[in-house]
CSV table of C-alpha atoms in Angstrom, one decimal:
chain,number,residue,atom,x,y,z
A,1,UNK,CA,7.4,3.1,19.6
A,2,UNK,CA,9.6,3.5,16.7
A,3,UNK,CA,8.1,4.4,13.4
A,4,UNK,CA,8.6,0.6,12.0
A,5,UNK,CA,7.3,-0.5,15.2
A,6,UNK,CA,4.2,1.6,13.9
A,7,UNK,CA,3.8,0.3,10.7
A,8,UNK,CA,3.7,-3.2,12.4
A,9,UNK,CA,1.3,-2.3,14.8
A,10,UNK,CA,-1.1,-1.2,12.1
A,11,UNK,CA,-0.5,-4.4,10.2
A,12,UNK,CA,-1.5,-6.1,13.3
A,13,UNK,CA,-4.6,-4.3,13.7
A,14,UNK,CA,-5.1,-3.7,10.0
A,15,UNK,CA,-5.3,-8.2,10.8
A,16,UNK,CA,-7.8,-8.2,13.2
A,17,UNK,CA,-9.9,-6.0,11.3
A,18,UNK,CA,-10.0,-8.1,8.2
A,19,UNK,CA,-10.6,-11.1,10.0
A,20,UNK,CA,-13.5,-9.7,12.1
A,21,UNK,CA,-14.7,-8.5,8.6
A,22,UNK,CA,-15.1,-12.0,7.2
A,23,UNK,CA,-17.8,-12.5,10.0
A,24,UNK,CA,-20.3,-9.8,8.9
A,25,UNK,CA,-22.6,-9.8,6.3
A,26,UNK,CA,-22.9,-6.9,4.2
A,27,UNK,CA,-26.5,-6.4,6.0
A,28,UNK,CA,-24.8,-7.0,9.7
A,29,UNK,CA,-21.8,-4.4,8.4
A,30,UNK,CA,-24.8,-1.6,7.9
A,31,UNK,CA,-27.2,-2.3,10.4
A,32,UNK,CA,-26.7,1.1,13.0
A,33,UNK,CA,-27.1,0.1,16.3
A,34,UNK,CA,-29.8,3.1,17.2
A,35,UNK,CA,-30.2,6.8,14.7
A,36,UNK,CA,-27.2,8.1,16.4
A,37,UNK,CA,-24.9,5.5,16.5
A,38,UNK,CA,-22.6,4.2,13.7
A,39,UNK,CA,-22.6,0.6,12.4
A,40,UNK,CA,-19.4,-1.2,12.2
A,41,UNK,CA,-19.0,-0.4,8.3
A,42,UNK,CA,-19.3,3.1,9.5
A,43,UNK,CA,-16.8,2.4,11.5
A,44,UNK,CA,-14.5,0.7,9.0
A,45,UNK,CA,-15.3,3.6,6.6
A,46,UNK,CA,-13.8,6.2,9.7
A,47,UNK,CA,-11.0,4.6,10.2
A,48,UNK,CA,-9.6,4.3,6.7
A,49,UNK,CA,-10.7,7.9,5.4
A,50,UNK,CA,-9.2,9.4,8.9
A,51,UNK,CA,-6.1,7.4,8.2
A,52,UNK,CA,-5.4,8.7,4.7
A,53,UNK,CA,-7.3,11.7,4.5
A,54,UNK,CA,-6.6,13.2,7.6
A,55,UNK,CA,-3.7,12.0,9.1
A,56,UNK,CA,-1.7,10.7,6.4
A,57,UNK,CA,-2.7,14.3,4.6
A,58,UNK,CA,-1.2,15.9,7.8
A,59,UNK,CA,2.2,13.8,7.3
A,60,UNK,CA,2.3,15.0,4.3
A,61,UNK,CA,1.9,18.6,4.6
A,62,UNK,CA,4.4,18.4,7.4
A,63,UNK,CA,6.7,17.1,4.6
A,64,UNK,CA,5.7,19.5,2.4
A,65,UNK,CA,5.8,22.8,5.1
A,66,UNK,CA,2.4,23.8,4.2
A,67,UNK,CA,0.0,25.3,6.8
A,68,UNK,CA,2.8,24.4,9.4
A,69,UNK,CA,2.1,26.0,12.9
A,70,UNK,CA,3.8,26.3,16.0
A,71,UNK,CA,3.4,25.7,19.8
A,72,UNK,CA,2.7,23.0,21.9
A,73,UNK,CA,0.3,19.9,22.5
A,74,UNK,CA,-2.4,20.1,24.6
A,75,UNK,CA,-2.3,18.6,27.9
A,76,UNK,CA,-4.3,15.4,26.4
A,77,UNK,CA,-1.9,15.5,23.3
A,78,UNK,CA,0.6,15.2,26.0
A,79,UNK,CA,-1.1,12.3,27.9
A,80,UNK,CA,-2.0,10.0,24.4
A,81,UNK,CA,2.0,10.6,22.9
A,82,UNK,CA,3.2,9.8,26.5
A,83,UNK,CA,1.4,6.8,26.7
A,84,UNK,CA,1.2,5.9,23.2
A,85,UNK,CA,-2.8,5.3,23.1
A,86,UNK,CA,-6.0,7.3,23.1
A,87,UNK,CA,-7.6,7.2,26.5
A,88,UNK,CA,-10.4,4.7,26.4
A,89,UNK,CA,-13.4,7.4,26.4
A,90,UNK,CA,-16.2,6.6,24.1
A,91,UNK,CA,-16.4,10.1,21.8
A,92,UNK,CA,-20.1,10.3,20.3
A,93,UNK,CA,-20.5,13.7,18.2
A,94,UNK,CA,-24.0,14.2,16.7
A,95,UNK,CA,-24.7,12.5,12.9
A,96,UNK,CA,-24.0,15.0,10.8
A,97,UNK,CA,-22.7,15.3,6.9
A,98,UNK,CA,-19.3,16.3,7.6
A,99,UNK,CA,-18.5,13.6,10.3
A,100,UNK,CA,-20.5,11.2,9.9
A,101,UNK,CA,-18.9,8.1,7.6
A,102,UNK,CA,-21.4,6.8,4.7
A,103,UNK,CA,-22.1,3.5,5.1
A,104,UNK,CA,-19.7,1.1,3.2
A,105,UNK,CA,-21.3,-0.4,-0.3
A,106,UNK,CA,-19.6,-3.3,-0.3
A,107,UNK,CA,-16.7,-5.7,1.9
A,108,UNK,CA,-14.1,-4.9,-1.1
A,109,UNK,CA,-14.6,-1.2,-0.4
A,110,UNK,CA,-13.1,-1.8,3.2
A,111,UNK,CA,-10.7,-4.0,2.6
A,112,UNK,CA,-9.7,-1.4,-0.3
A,113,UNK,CA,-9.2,1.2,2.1
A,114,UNK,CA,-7.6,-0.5,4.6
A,115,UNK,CA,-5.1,-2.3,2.4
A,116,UNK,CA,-4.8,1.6,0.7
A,117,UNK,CA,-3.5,2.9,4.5
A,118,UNK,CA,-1.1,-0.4,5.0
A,119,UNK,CA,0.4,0.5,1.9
A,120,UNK,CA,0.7,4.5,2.4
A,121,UNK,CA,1.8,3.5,5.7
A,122,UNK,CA,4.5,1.7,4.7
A,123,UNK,CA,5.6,4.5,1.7
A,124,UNK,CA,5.3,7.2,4.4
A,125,UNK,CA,7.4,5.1,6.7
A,126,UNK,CA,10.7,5.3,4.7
A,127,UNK,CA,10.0,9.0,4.1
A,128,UNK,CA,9.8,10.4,7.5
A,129,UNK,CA,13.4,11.0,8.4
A,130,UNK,CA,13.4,13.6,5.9
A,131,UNK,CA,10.2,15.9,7.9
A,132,UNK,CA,11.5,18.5,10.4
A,133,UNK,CA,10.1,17.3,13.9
A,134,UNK,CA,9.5,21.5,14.2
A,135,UNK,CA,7.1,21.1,11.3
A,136,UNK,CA,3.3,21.2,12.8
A,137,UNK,CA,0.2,20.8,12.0
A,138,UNK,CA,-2.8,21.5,14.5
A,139,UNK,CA,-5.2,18.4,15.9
A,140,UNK,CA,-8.3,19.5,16.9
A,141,UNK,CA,-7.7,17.7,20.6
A,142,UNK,CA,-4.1,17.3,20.7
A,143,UNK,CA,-2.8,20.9,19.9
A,144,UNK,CA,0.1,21.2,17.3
A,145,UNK,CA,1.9,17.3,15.8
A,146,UNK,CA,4.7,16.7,13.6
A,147,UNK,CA,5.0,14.0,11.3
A,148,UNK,CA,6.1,11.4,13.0
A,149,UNK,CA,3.3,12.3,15.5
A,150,UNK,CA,0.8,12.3,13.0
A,151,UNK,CA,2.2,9.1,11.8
A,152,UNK,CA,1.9,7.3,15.0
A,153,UNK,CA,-1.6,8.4,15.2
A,154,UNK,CA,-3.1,6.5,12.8
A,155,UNK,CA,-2.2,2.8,14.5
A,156,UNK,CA,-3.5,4.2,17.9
A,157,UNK,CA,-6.5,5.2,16.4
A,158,UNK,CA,-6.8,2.4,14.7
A,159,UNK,CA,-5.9,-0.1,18.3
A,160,UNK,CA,-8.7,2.7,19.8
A,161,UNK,CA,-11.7,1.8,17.8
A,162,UNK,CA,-11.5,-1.8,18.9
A,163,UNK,CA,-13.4,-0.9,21.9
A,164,UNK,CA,-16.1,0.3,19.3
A,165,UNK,CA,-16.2,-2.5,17.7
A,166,UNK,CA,-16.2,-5.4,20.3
A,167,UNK,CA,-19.3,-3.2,21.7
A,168,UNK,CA,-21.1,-2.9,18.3
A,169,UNK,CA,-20.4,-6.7,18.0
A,170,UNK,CA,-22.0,-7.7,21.4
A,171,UNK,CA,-25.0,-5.3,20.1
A,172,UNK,CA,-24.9,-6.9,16.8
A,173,UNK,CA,-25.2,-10.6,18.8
A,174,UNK,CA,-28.0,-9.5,21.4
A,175,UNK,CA,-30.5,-8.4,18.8
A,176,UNK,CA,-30.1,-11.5,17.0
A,177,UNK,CA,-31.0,-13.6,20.2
């Protein structure tokens, strides 16, 4: 997938995510399935702080050549940039400060954030024939990614999480019945 291929991709899913947001209520947006489990606002939160303060961060220091490694991805990094999508495993890490999203305090917040990651997206976009491919930064699963890499991480995790949130929906709809 070429990088403006990307950036539409994210605008499609950025889409769906609004429009499924217009369903919620605030209350519905916070309610956490069980202790352990994140409620879709969490969710919403993840995916827009990931986007711009993780993997748009990591664009931009492989723009910048700071921290860069070297080496090569992981055999999973290998698999997800081959196919062009996370494999459809449910990750569950224990609640916990640093990884745990807060819960959203409003609907604007999210669409804030998510209209803030279209709109880097697109900035980033024109930018990235300028970042050496050999420029790396480390993922914690995928080994060492370059910009473009990083880049194209964000709309997979982004097309990822909508497993997440069709099963928090469904959760959402039983406990009402």
């Amino acid at each position: 997938m070429n990088t403006k291929e990307v950036c539409k991709s994210l605008q499609e899913s950025t889409s769906r995510y609004v429009e499924e947001l217009n369903h919620f209520s605030l209350e519905e947006l916070t309610r956490q399935p069980s202790p352990s489990e994140w409620s879709i606002g969490q969710m919403y939160v993840h995916l827009y702080q990931s986007a711009l303060y993780m993997q748009l961060s990591n664009v931009e220091k492989c723009r910048s050549g700071s921290g860069l490694t070297t080496g090569e991805k992981t055999e999973i990094g290998k698999t997800v940039f081959a196919n062009g999508e996370l494999p459809p495993v449910r990750v569950q890490v224990p609640p916990s400060p640093e990884y745990t999203p807060s819960q959203p305090e409003s609907k604007e917040q999210i669409l804030e954030g998510m209209n803030a990651v279209v709109a880097r997206m697109q900035a980033v976009e024109s930018q990235l024939h300028e970042i050496s491919p050999e420029g790396k930064i480390a993922h914690p699963a995928f080994g060492p990614l370059n910009g473009v890499e990083w880049f194209q991480l964000v709309a997979m995790h982004y097309r990822h999480h909508f497993r997440q949130l069709d099963r928090l929906k469904s959760e959402l709809v039983q406990n009402k019945a």
